[in-house]
Amino acid sequence: VNMILYAVPLMGVLALIFTYVKSAWVGKQEVGNERMAGIAKAISDGAMAFLRAEYKILAIFVVIVAILLALSGASEENSSALVGLSFIVGAFCSALAGFIGMRVATKANVRTTNAARHGLGKALEIAFTGGSVMGMGVVGLGILGLGTLLLIYSNMYGFEGQAAAVKVINVVTGFSFGASSIALFARVGGGIYTKAADVGADLVGKVEAGIPEDHPLNPATIADNVGDNVGDVAGMGADLFESYVGAIVGTMVLGTAFMAGSIAEGGSFSEDGFNGLSAVLLPLVLGGVGILTSIIGTFFVRVKEGGNPQKALNGGAIGSSVVMVILSYFIITWMLPSSFSYEDVLYGGKERTITSLGIFIATIVGLVAGTAIGFITEYYTGTGKKPVMKIVRQSSTGAATNIIAGLSVGMMSTAWPVLILGASIMISFACGGLYGIAIAAVGMLANTGIQLAVDAYGPISDNAGGIAQMADLPKEVRQRTDKLDAVGNTTAAIGKGFAIGSAALTALALFGAFMQVTGLTKIDISQAHVITGLFVGAMLPFLFSAMAMQSVGKAAMAMIEEVRRQFASIPALKAALEVMKRNGEKEMNEWSQADQDTFNAAEGKAEYAKCVEISTKAAVKEMVLPGLMAVLVPVIVGFAPKVLGINTGENVLMGPEMLGGLLAGVTVSGVLMAIFQANAGGAWDNAKKMFEEGVEINGKTYYKGSEPHKAAVVGDTVGDPFKDTSGPSINILIKLMSVVSLVLASLMI
């Protein structure tokens, strides 16, 4: 046991060393010319300004919640005031992971652009290495934070016996609460920021002014590029960080139920070779080994000039997964007894027998389910695929039919992921009960390092293309960055599907842990208070999505007004736009000298900083209310019966039962809403991109600027807050509400 308690944090240290080495390597690559460096600096400054503004607000929230947790924990026998410290450490690690990822992403983008001037292979290497810093930073800080707290608390309170283990893990759950809180604010704030900038840049720049995406004349283009980082790097990193931590913590809580069980040979579970703690420590060990397999996977990502970047990235993810499967078998069969029994509260306290092979199968089920949901997501959102082509064809008759088609694709896309999730839940439960479902979530997330590296590669490549456009680099450079970006769109779609699948299983793991702590054996939906909780929970993702989209709408209106103001009131910009319209599709070297001089005179006249400021202020202001709702609603529902004096007699569990109904409602409704919104938005986005490359409808080819393209831009604008603000944020909403309930569970009974 002591060996594991010391070895796990060392795995986290190893990941952070890898992060430091790779970050330093990225920093040593050439930046490019002065213009490229200036654009990159503006993006980096904007990203860091947003993080500073966001973290100032979050610091106040963290301190207040930590104090409240410490006070509540001090009054509980099975907890401690140190749960407040765990919360602070979890919040700090989550924020630090976002900062590290953002820092290196804003370094890697311009270096990827510069490398693309010479070849595709080096550009891919830099973009992926930048992504791997984000990925390994997340898992490193997660394992280091959890492992260190577990080591400290086990030395303070002891770790032998079920009572001591329960107390230690209850205190550690604060870490997951801290991670989830920061993740939600990061996702919502980052989503509002990026979509306000994106909508403003698209509607005024593309539709009204008719200028290309990422054009230097567009005042919102720097804010748009900053948004790619705050939404898809820091936001996605925080999302998977808290999934990763939540799955491990939830599984550890459920693992304590085995400690009073017996093994097949007739001995007690305490004779498992780990003082009865094998099921508690297993998820931590799998997470630590996942760091090693993720590092191994990074070495599989290589591409030659003219090669396929998608195959290279898939090679890394698949190679890592294969190694993880093999190692998982040996770890699980080493740590767990071949067969053991325990009293399962969800079986009415009856004895249930579990095998180590069953736990291994549950782990594989999670890994397969996550991959399958990712590729189904890619099918519904991929360029050229049947669902996207349906939207493309219906764009020919206007924006209304485009939007109808996108909504139908998003709704249709919920079917297969839900069936896969249902099958994986049933198989995992049959193999290992609620612990089996939880370990399936751990299996899905064990390779988070490489999964997030592949995902974070996307926004780095997107930024690289933007810098190439703004710096007016040769066509072949933009073709290479476009090739990288096209792959990035696919990895982003797969990453969103993976995040949704992991959120569902993680929420179920935390829900199971909540039931175990409160002693709930069932949640009877025939009871009025339970069905009320169920309906309220099912409503929350809709209310949350509405709040997030309203926030995007407000911020986007301010951005649109600012871009229009600059186009109308800055003479140099106004003149340059007229020149561009007059010359149409002509190359710049075909323009008259006077037109070239007029256009060049507009360089640097756009007031990028004002657009960055609008997005930052709007995001920081608007993220607060949705975030507070996610934290306060479980507290109100769980404690209301007790506070009102109706939590007595036969209804002693009314609060937990009502909260259980709420968690069930928010999980089911939230998963469906997240899949629907993410896939509808992704499909709209790629339908628009197909017009930009040229697409044939009924024998006629349509390009950028055509009426069907304009309809597709409107659809994409509607889908932007779906796929990048409310959809991804719902993943965190359902996990945060579950972890808040778990942390406060013992106070409700």
XYZ file of C-alpha atoms in Angstrom:
749
model
C 0.000 0.000 0.000
C 2.751 2.435 0.950
C 4.553 1.671 -2.308
C 1.439 2.637 -4.304
C 0.755 5.745 -2.193
C 4.262 7.041 -2.956
C 4.495 5.779 -6.556
C 1.246 7.406 -7.777
C 2.325 11.026 -7.110
C 5.647 10.217 -8.794
C 3.701 9.336 -11.970
C 2.228 12.832 -11.791
C 5.713 14.309 -11.401
C 6.851 12.305 -14.445
C 3.991 13.765 -16.514
C 4.903 17.303 -15.445
C 8.571 16.717 -16.339
C 7.420 15.557 -19.778
C 5.255 18.696 -19.986
C 8.184 20.947 -19.116
C 10.527 19.285 -21.643
C 7.986 19.468 -24.475
C 7.029 23.053 -23.644
C 10.693 24.075 -23.701
C 11.128 22.326 -27.076
C 8.177 24.216 -28.565
C 9.615 27.496 -27.253
C 12.908 26.863 -29.076
C 11.278 26.573 -32.514
C 11.452 29.547 -34.890
C 8.633 32.088 -34.682
C 8.814 33.436 -38.215
C 8.830 37.020 -39.468
C 8.057 40.146 -37.462
C 4.461 40.350 -38.651
C 3.731 36.766 -37.582
C 5.324 37.410 -34.187
C 3.194 40.518 -33.696
C -0.040 38.659 -34.473
C 0.955 35.805 -32.146
C 1.760 38.252 -29.353
C -1.658 39.897 -29.694
C -3.341 36.466 -29.425
C -1.196 35.471 -26.434
C -1.758 38.780 -24.635
C -5.519 38.515 -25.188
C -5.631 34.936 -23.903
C -3.639 35.744 -20.771
C -5.721 38.877 -20.123
C -8.838 36.728 -20.171
C -7.351 34.176 -17.765
C -6.275 36.901 -15.341
C -9.752 38.465 -15.348
C -11.436 35.065 -14.966
C -9.164 33.824 -12.178
C -9.655 37.026 -10.137
C -13.390 36.324 -9.970
C -12.893 32.606 -9.341
C -10.438 33.245 -6.501
C -13.231 34.928 -4.508
C -15.587 32.009 -5.173
C -12.934 29.429 -4.197
C -12.132 31.120 -0.867
C -15.809 31.454 0.147
C -16.696 27.853 -0.758
C -13.531 26.487 0.898
C -14.436 28.204 4.182
C -18.012 26.836 4.069
C -16.737 23.332 3.297
C -14.193 23.496 6.116
C -16.885 24.521 8.602
C -19.286 21.774 7.482
C -16.529 19.144 7.376
C -15.343 19.981 10.889
C -18.761 19.070 12.291
C -18.835 15.625 10.664
C -17.335 12.453 12.126
C -16.582 10.987 8.694
C -15.084 14.203 7.305
C -12.733 16.984 8.361
C -12.135 20.701 7.966
C -9.375 19.684 5.555
C -12.036 19.051 2.895
C -11.774 22.821 2.349
C -8.050 22.440 1.659
C -8.790 19.629 -0.793
C -11.223 21.950 -2.588
C -8.584 24.687 -2.886
C -5.961 22.229 -4.190
C -8.425 20.828 -6.754
C -9.373 24.308 -7.947
C -5.717 25.357 -8.131
C -4.670 22.271 -10.122
C -7.556 22.745 -12.567
C -6.718 26.434 -13.068
C -3.003 25.647 -13.413
C -3.723 22.988 -16.044
C -5.663 25.568 -18.065
C -2.879 28.134 -17.688
C -0.170 25.674 -18.805
C -2.204 24.567 -21.817
C -3.044 28.122 -22.839
C 0.550 29.259 -22.481
C 2.020 26.599 -24.727
C -0.864 26.712 -27.243
C -0.242 30.411 -27.855
C 3.443 29.595 -28.363
C 2.829 26.626 -30.641
C 0.351 28.318 -33.018
C 2.768 30.728 -34.705
C 5.581 28.159 -34.688
C 3.253 25.718 -36.455
C 2.561 28.401 -39.065
C 6.262 29.021 -39.564
C 7.003 25.283 -39.846
C 4.257 24.989 -42.487
C 6.326 27.323 -44.687
C 8.781 24.451 -45.049
C 6.677 21.288 -44.826
C 3.703 19.467 -43.309
C 5.581 16.998 -41.087
C 7.307 19.570 -38.887
C 4.119 21.636 -38.595
C 2.194 18.586 -37.360
C 4.955 17.767 -34.871
C 4.847 21.249 -33.321
C 1.039 21.415 -33.183
C 0.750 17.967 -31.626
C 3.597 18.614 -29.177
C 1.800 21.763 -28.041
C -1.356 19.692 -27.542
C 0.564 17.013 -25.638
C 1.669 19.635 -23.096
C -1.999 20.327 -22.369
C -2.828 16.611 -22.194
C 0.028 15.570 -19.947
C -0.364 18.674 -17.786
C -3.974 17.698 -17.053
C -3.283 14.080 -16.091
C -0.062 14.994 -14.277
C -1.698 17.585 -12.058
C -4.716 15.332 -11.503
C -2.690 12.331 -10.349
C -0.162 14.436 -8.430
C -2.872 16.379 -6.588
C -5.012 13.355 -5.752
C -2.074 11.133 -4.880
C -0.404 13.711 -2.641
C -3.601 14.470 -0.706
C -4.280 10.760 -0.265
C -0.745 10.213 1.035
C -0.996 13.111 3.519
C -4.470 12.239 4.808
C -3.721 8.514 5.112
C -0.755 9.364 7.334
C -2.902 11.728 9.405
C -6.017 9.591 9.892
C -4.715 6.100 9.132
C -5.817 4.074 6.138
C -6.509 0.657 7.613
C -10.074 -0.453 8.101
C -13.236 0.662 6.356
C -14.040 3.552 8.698
C -10.603 5.160 8.283
C -10.627 4.669 4.502
C -14.103 6.221 4.211
C -12.998 9.290 6.185
C -9.829 9.781 4.114
C -11.683 9.494 0.804
C -14.534 11.757 1.975
C -11.942 14.465 2.649
C -10.313 13.839 -0.748
C -13.666 14.331 -2.558
C -13.192 18.080 -2.024
C -10.440 17.893 -4.665
C -12.987 16.729 -7.254
C -15.410 19.487 -6.195
C -12.705 22.129 -6.691
C -11.784 20.739 -10.114
C -15.427 20.634 -11.234
C -16.155 24.190 -10.082
C -13.253 25.708 -12.009
C -14.069 23.533 -15.021
C -17.629 24.802 -15.281
C -16.643 28.457 -15.062
C -13.793 27.877 -17.541
C -16.090 26.117 -20.017
C -18.931 28.636 -19.753
C -16.666 31.697 -19.680
C -14.446 30.400 -22.476
C -17.477 29.435 -24.567
C -19.085 32.857 -24.198
C -15.801 34.553 -25.076
C -15.049 32.526 -28.185
C -18.581 32.579 -29.597
C -19.095 36.319 -29.063
C -15.932 36.928 -31.082
C -16.733 34.261 -33.682
C -20.297 35.467 -34.295
C -19.159 39.084 -34.574
C -16.321 38.199 -36.944
C -18.530 35.977 -39.131
C -21.709 38.032 -39.429
C -20.077 41.401 -40.004
C -16.877 40.198 -41.664
C -18.020 37.318 -43.867
C -21.684 38.075 -44.526
C -21.880 41.874 -44.461
C -18.385 42.948 -45.574
C -17.620 39.850 -47.665
C -14.048 39.423 -46.399
C -12.427 36.026 -45.701
C -12.211 34.451 -42.259
C -9.221 35.631 -40.166
C -8.652 38.601 -42.464
C -6.485 41.318 -40.824
C -9.056 44.007 -41.718
C -11.585 42.365 -39.395
C -11.280 43.944 -35.912
C -12.728 40.793 -34.272
C -10.207 38.394 -35.773
C -7.697 38.541 -32.893
C -10.511 38.027 -30.370
C -11.704 35.092 -32.508
C -8.260 33.472 -32.422
C -7.977 34.123 -28.683
C -11.348 32.417 -28.310
C -10.070 29.221 -29.907
C -7.615 28.963 -27.031
C -9.829 29.953 -24.096
C -12.681 27.729 -25.299
C -11.051 24.686 -26.884
C -7.747 24.531 -24.997
C -8.337 25.819 -21.465
C -12.054 24.888 -21.552
C -11.655 21.350 -22.895
C -8.653 20.780 -20.615
C -10.666 21.759 -17.544
C -13.577 19.589 -18.753
C -11.509 16.416 -19.065
C -9.484 17.250 -15.945
C -12.595 17.117 -13.803
C -13.949 14.023 -15.621
C -10.628 12.303 -15.003
C -10.532 13.266 -11.322
C -14.265 12.655 -10.786
C -14.126 9.137 -12.247
C -11.173 8.202 -10.011
C -12.727 9.678 -6.845
C -16.157 8.138 -7.499
C -14.576 4.706 -8.027
C -12.510 5.050 -4.849
C -15.647 5.810 -2.821
C -17.447 2.765 -4.264
C -14.339 0.643 -3.644
C -14.737 1.077 0.113
C -17.860 -1.137 -0.017
C -15.660 -4.137 -0.821
C -13.560 -3.767 2.328
C -16.032 -5.704 4.499
C -16.363 -8.493 1.918
C -14.742 -11.894 1.592
C -12.592 -13.570 -1.054
C -13.302 -16.908 -2.716
C -10.644 -18.774 -0.761
C -12.650 -18.117 2.389
C -10.616 -15.263 3.832
C -11.660 -11.665 4.413
C -11.102 -8.960 1.791
C -8.465 -7.452 4.084
C -6.268 -10.367 2.958
C -6.213 -9.126 -0.642
C -2.553 -8.129 -0.236
C -3.411 -4.416 0.058
C -5.044 -4.342 3.520
C -8.458 -4.469 1.852
C -7.698 -1.327 -0.166
C -7.102 -2.912 -3.588
C -10.451 -1.726 -5.043
C -9.873 1.749 -3.569
C -6.363 2.110 -4.973
C -7.020 0.443 -8.355
C -8.384 3.552 -10.163
C -5.386 5.604 -9.004
C -2.968 2.950 -10.270
C -4.771 2.753 -13.626
C -4.580 6.549 -13.896
C -0.853 6.508 -13.135
C -0.172 3.768 -15.697
C -2.304 5.713 -18.196
C 0.280 8.493 -17.955
C 2.981 6.075 -19.118
C 0.860 4.751 -22.003
C -0.029 8.297 -23.075
C 3.662 9.240 -23.178
C 4.341 6.105 -25.233
C 1.478 7.059 -27.580
C 3.037 10.439 -28.372
C 5.967 8.685 -30.062
C 3.601 7.007 -32.556
C 2.525 10.384 -33.986
C 4.692 10.935 -37.042
C 3.870 11.991 -40.609
C 5.985 12.353 -43.756
C 5.546 15.106 -46.317
C 2.371 14.374 -48.278
C 1.210 11.921 -45.610
C -2.117 11.861 -43.780
C -2.060 13.724 -40.432
C -5.269 11.959 -39.348
C -3.603 8.534 -39.592
C -0.652 9.810 -37.567
C -2.886 11.095 -34.772
C -5.031 7.945 -34.817
C -1.841 5.891 -34.598
C -0.874 7.633 -31.375
C -4.301 7.202 -29.758
C -4.738 3.584 -30.868
C -1.167 2.611 -29.934
C -1.649 4.059 -26.466
C -4.999 2.288 -26.036
C -3.602 -1.112 -27.016
C -0.766 -0.811 -24.504
C -3.241 0.338 -21.830
C -5.522 -2.666 -22.414
C -2.635 -5.103 -22.012
C -1.302 -3.436 -18.867
C -4.807 -3.102 -17.370
C -5.274 -6.862 -17.446
C -2.102 -7.514 -15.469
C -2.773 -4.647 -13.010
C -6.359 -5.691 -12.266
C -5.576 -9.405 -11.879
C -2.577 -8.494 -9.681
C -4.443 -6.134 -7.372
C -7.905 -7.703 -7.052
C -8.675 -11.222 -5.771
C -9.807 -13.565 -8.559
C -13.271 -13.745 -6.934
C -14.766 -11.918 -3.961
C -18.153 -11.214 -2.378
C -19.629 -8.207 -0.590
C -22.975 -6.890 0.629
C -24.376 -4.662 -2.119
C -26.731 -1.958 -0.811
C -28.397 -1.769 -4.224
C -29.196 -5.465 -3.987
C -31.070 -4.908 -0.730
C -27.987 -5.724 1.289
C -27.683 -9.168 -0.326
C -24.315 -10.708 -1.070
C -22.920 -10.283 -4.556
C -19.905 -11.990 -6.128
C -17.472 -10.091 -8.363
C -14.419 -11.361 -10.275
C -11.254 -9.545 -11.284
C -11.896 -10.654 -14.879
C -15.312 -8.974 -14.721
C -13.703 -5.718 -13.576
C -11.213 -5.961 -16.472
C -14.068 -6.478 -18.956
C -15.836 -3.392 -17.538
C -12.638 -1.376 -18.090
C -12.478 -2.478 -21.733
C -16.184 -1.706 -22.192
C -15.537 1.898 -21.112
C -12.590 2.275 -23.479
C -14.553 0.841 -26.438
C -17.664 2.923 -25.653
C -15.687 6.174 -25.542
C -14.012 5.422 -28.878
C -17.301 4.380 -30.514
C -19.154 7.516 -29.387
C -16.273 9.625 -30.694
C -16.422 8.079 -34.155
C -20.236 8.280 -34.294
C -19.887 11.969 -33.491
C -17.408 12.291 -36.354
C -19.896 10.606 -38.729
C -22.673 13.075 -37.892
C -20.401 16.122 -38.124
C -17.723 15.150 -40.678
C -17.212 17.017 -43.952
C -18.687 15.087 -46.861
C -20.587 12.655 -44.641
C -24.299 12.005 -45.337
C -25.735 14.085 -42.448
C -23.657 17.157 -43.351
C -24.489 16.751 -47.053
C -28.165 16.832 -46.069
C -27.619 20.275 -44.518
C -25.581 21.403 -47.549
C -28.373 20.480 -49.970
C -31.041 22.192 -47.879
C -28.944 25.357 -47.743
C -29.822 25.931 -51.404
C -33.325 26.991 -50.369
C -32.279 29.398 -47.638
C -31.265 29.782 -44.014
C -34.563 28.417 -42.620
C -34.212 25.005 -44.276
C -30.521 24.912 -43.339
C -31.452 25.408 -39.674
C -34.252 22.794 -39.837
C -31.809 20.258 -41.334
C -29.169 20.992 -38.693
C -31.648 20.579 -35.846
C -32.824 17.239 -37.248
C -29.232 15.976 -37.615
C -28.457 16.944 -34.020
C -31.570 15.197 -32.689
C -30.976 12.092 -34.786
C -27.377 11.879 -33.569
C -28.485 11.174 -29.990
C -29.740 7.665 -30.801
C -26.574 5.602 -31.278
C -24.495 7.216 -28.504
C -27.319 6.625 -26.007
C -27.707 2.987 -27.103
C -23.949 2.496 -26.743
C -23.963 4.143 -23.322
C -26.916 1.987 -22.266
C -25.204 -1.198 -23.434
C -21.924 -0.271 -21.745
C -23.746 0.549 -18.483
C -25.598 -2.787 -18.488
C -22.499 -4.828 -19.321
C -20.347 -2.978 -16.797
C -23.007 -3.350 -14.099
C -23.343 -7.073 -14.821
C -19.568 -7.442 -14.536
C -18.989 -5.373 -11.396
C -22.086 -3.585 -10.127
C -21.835 0.172 -9.675
C -18.091 -0.275 -9.212
C -18.038 -1.817 -12.692
C -19.706 1.290 -14.177
C -17.243 3.519 -12.330
C -14.221 1.519 -13.461
C -15.583 1.711 -17.037
C -15.380 5.511 -16.705
C -11.787 5.167 -15.465
C -11.003 2.889 -18.411
C -12.467 5.433 -20.813
C -10.385 8.224 -19.254
C -7.151 6.356 -18.484
C -5.591 7.626 -21.719
C -6.787 11.210 -21.211
C -3.213 12.431 -21.768
C -3.061 11.335 -25.403
C -6.787 11.972 -26.042
C -6.478 15.573 -24.917
C -3.206 16.005 -26.822
C -5.013 15.042 -30.032
C -7.920 17.327 -29.161
C -5.800 20.370 -28.211
C -3.922 19.952 -31.504
C -7.094 21.219 -33.231
C -7.236 24.817 -31.934
C -3.460 25.171 -32.325
C -3.793 24.235 -36.008
C -6.808 26.524 -36.362
C -4.794 29.421 -34.941
C -1.901 28.528 -37.243
C -4.207 28.894 -40.251
C -5.502 32.208 -38.918
C -1.982 33.565 -38.510
C -1.079 32.414 -42.039
C -4.116 34.299 -43.385
C -3.472 37.453 -41.374
C 0.238 37.479 -42.209
C -0.625 37.039 -45.932
C 1.687 34.042 -46.330
C 1.932 32.174 -49.664
C -0.903 29.890 -50.775
C 1.055 26.677 -50.183
C 1.510 27.605 -46.517
C -2.201 28.148 -46.081
C -2.910 24.872 -47.885
C -0.737 23.036 -45.354
C -2.306 24.766 -42.362
C -5.768 24.122 -43.857
C -4.897 20.423 -44.101
C -3.887 20.406 -40.447
C -6.994 22.394 -39.513
C -9.305 20.021 -41.403
C -7.934 17.147 -39.334
C -8.320 19.333 -36.254
C -12.054 19.670 -36.972
C -12.336 15.884 -36.956
C -10.317 15.498 -33.749
C -12.438 18.217 -32.125
C -15.640 16.365 -33.049
C -14.275 13.080 -31.716
C -13.031 14.871 -28.590
C -16.472 16.353 -27.906
C -18.089 12.925 -28.293
C -15.477 11.408 -25.996
C -16.078 14.163 -23.418
C -19.853 13.550 -23.483
C -19.458 9.776 -23.079
C -16.988 10.151 -20.234
C -19.275 12.723 -18.566
C -22.188 10.260 -18.566
C -20.202 7.416 -17.008
C -18.414 9.722 -14.549
C -21.736 11.207 -13.421
C -23.083 7.678 -12.865
C -19.983 6.765 -10.853
C -20.442 9.849 -8.660
C -24.187 9.151 -8.414
C -23.451 5.621 -7.215
C -20.992 6.963 -4.663
C -23.658 9.421 -3.462
C -26.137 6.575 -2.972
C -23.593 4.550 -1.040
C -22.684 7.408 1.309
C -26.345 8.289 2.005
C -27.396 4.640 2.335
C -29.988 4.847 -0.442
C -30.876 1.396 -1.795
C -33.425 2.631 -4.333
C -35.067 5.798 -5.623
C -38.816 5.264 -5.977
C -40.233 7.529 -8.693
C -43.773 6.882 -7.434
C -42.947 9.174 -4.513
C -44.030 12.801 -5.064
C -40.780 14.360 -3.823
C -38.694 12.069 -6.062
C -40.703 12.750 -9.225
C -40.516 16.468 -8.436
C -36.737 16.216 -8.213
C -36.693 14.232 -11.471
C -38.644 16.891 -13.382
C -36.610 19.758 -11.943
C -33.381 17.940 -12.821
C -34.550 17.286 -16.401
C -35.396 20.979 -16.764
C -32.009 22.288 -15.585
C -29.976 21.555 -18.781
C -32.576 23.541 -20.769
C -32.427 26.464 -18.351
C -28.630 26.284 -18.251
C -28.393 26.200 -22.071
C -30.760 29.170 -22.352
C -28.669 31.192 -19.897
C -25.457 30.352 -21.757
C -26.908 31.199 -25.177
C -28.456 34.428 -23.936
C -25.019 35.383 -22.670
C -23.490 34.649 -26.068
C -26.242 36.705 -27.709
C -25.614 39.725 -25.485
C -21.851 39.571 -25.963
C -22.204 38.972 -29.724
C -24.459 42.028 -30.113
C -21.831 44.198 -28.456
C -19.150 42.682 -30.703
C -21.190 43.185 -33.888
C -21.843 46.824 -33.013
C -18.134 47.398 -32.360
C -17.010 45.805 -35.657
C -19.641 47.773 -37.598
C -18.525 50.969 -35.852
C -14.914 50.419 -36.849
C -15.784 49.576 -40.462
C -17.900 52.727 -40.696
C -15.790 55.222 -38.724
C -12.149 54.294 -39.487
C -11.433 55.789 -42.956
C -8.563 53.435 -43.814
C -10.666 50.318 -43.079
C -13.638 51.693 -45.004
C -11.484 52.461 -48.051
C -9.764 49.043 -47.935
C -13.124 47.237 -47.851
C -14.296 49.170 -50.911
C -11.098 48.186 -52.730
C -11.640 44.511 -51.877
C -15.233 44.581 -53.116
C -14.182 46.286 -56.333
C -11.482 43.697 -57.103
C -13.563 40.649 -56.144
C -11.682 37.347 -56.516
C -8.606 38.888 -58.171
C -5.202 38.180 -56.629
C -3.670 41.237 -54.995
C -0.849 41.426 -57.566
C -3.553 41.959 -60.233
C -4.906 45.069 -58.498
C -4.014 48.570 -59.585
C -1.139 50.184 -57.697
C -3.509 52.742 -56.181
C -5.749 49.978 -54.836
C -2.755 48.122 -53.397
C -1.569 51.315 -51.683
C -5.033 51.945 -50.229
C -5.242 48.383 -48.930
C -1.733 48.450 -47.423
C -2.507 51.755 -45.694
C -5.219 49.955 -43.662
C -2.742 47.544 -42.070
C -2.740 47.917 -38.295
C -5.693 50.324 -38.274
C -8.214 47.810 -36.901
C -8.611 48.241 -33.131
C -8.261 44.605 -32.084
C -7.845 45.369 -28.372
C -11.357 46.827 -28.066
C -12.906 43.609 -29.400
C -10.770 41.503 -27.043
C -11.913 43.694 -24.147
C -15.607 43.273 -25.085
C -15.334 39.477 -25.146
C -13.369 39.347 -21.891
C -15.758 41.552 -19.906
C -18.845 39.793 -21.244
C -17.475 36.300 -20.548
C -16.361 37.063 -16.994
C -19.660 38.760 -16.140
C -22.004 36.247 -17.751
C -20.323 33.041 -16.496
C -21.186 33.687 -12.836
C -24.942 32.958 -12.753
C -24.900 29.585 -14.612
C -21.956 28.482 -12.460
C -23.656 29.397 -9.194
C -26.843 27.620 -10.279
C -24.964 24.342 -10.697
C -23.529 24.597 -7.166
C -26.572 25.944 -5.289
C -29.422 23.832 -6.704
C -28.169 20.486 -5.252
C -27.588 22.181 -1.895
C -31.112 23.664 -1.818
C -32.829 20.440 -2.935
C -30.797 18.204 -0.637
C -31.201 20.282 2.508
C -34.671 21.803 1.990
C -36.638 18.971 3.685
C -34.279 19.005 6.672
C -34.386 22.800 7.017
C -38.185 22.864 6.683
C -38.525 20.219 9.367
C -40.108 17.514 7.183
C -37.048 15.259 7.074
C -38.163 13.195 10.077
C -39.639 9.809 10.914
C -40.221 7.549 7.923
C -39.035 10.290 5.566
C -35.569 10.501 7.105
C -34.052 10.174 3.609
C -36.410 12.613 1.873
C -33.604 15.086 1.089
C -31.222 12.510 -0.419
C -34.095 10.791 -2.271
C -35.302 14.057 -3.791
C -31.733 14.980 -4.704
C -31.278 11.498 -6.202
C -34.262 12.149 -8.452
C -32.779 15.515 -9.425
C -29.421 13.925 -10.304
C -31.113 11.236 -12.398
C -33.098 13.865 -14.294
C -30.175 16.197 -14.946
C -27.922 13.307 -16.057
C -30.331 11.821 -18.625
C -31.579 15.161 -19.943
C -28.081 16.657 -19.879
C -26.439 13.856 -21.854
C -29.115 14.088 -24.568
C -28.884 17.879 -24.739
C -25.079 17.799 -24.863
C -25.001 15.288 -27.741
C -27.748 17.115 -29.652
C -26.152 20.560 -29.334
C -22.555 19.482 -29.969
C -23.433 17.481 -33.083
C -25.902 19.986 -34.546
C -23.320 22.755 -34.147
C -20.516 20.641 -35.598
C -22.619 19.624 -38.609
C -23.603 23.248 -39.332
C -19.941 24.281 -39.089
C -18.722 21.706 -41.598
C -21.620 22.387 -43.978
C -20.399 25.988 -44.132
C -16.815 24.824 -44.698
C -17.886 22.671 -47.649
C -19.220 25.755 -49.452
C -15.922 27.533 -48.867
C -14.166 24.724 -50.743
C -16.879 24.482 -53.417
C -19.760 21.985 -53.412
C -22.127 20.713 -56.103
C -25.909 20.796 -55.530
C -28.265 19.562 -58.275
C -25.596 19.889 -60.950
C -24.461 23.392 -59.987
C -21.323 24.227 -57.987
C -21.588 26.823 -55.222
C -18.664 28.636 -53.597
C -17.953 31.146 -50.869
C -20.167 34.222 -51.216
C -23.044 32.390 -52.934
C -26.550 32.548 -51.479
C -26.422 28.933 -50.181
C -23.097 29.768 -48.512
C -24.663 32.769 -46.785
C -27.475 30.509 -45.550
C -24.857 28.066 -44.253
C -23.055 30.895 -42.427
C -26.316 31.757 -40.649
C -26.744 28.103 -39.649
C -23.155 27.946 -38.433
C -23.696 31.105 -36.386
C -26.743 29.529 -34.709
C -24.730 26.365 -34.071
C -21.695 28.117 -32.626
C -23.071 28.561 -29.085
C -24.552 25.047 -29.340
C -21.242 23.299 -29.952
C -18.822 25.562 -28.117
C -20.735 27.076 -25.191
C -23.867 25.380 -23.871
C -23.300 21.852 -25.253
C -19.829 21.236 -23.769
C -20.741 23.057 -20.547
C -23.603 20.639 -19.864
C -20.994 17.857 -19.531
C -19.597 19.678 -16.541
C -22.995 20.694 -15.187
C -24.070 17.072 -14.633
C -20.728 16.111 -13.076
C -20.511 19.184 -10.855
C -24.007 18.652 -9.473
C -23.131 15.012 -8.745
C -19.874 15.849 -6.999
C -21.477 18.643 -4.918
C -24.075 16.099 -3.814
C -21.354 13.574 -2.955
C -19.279 16.044 -0.937
C -22.310 17.126 1.124
C -24.016 13.700 1.249
C -23.124 12.850 4.828
C -24.629 16.145 6.061
C -28.034 15.348 4.550
C -28.762 12.219 6.585
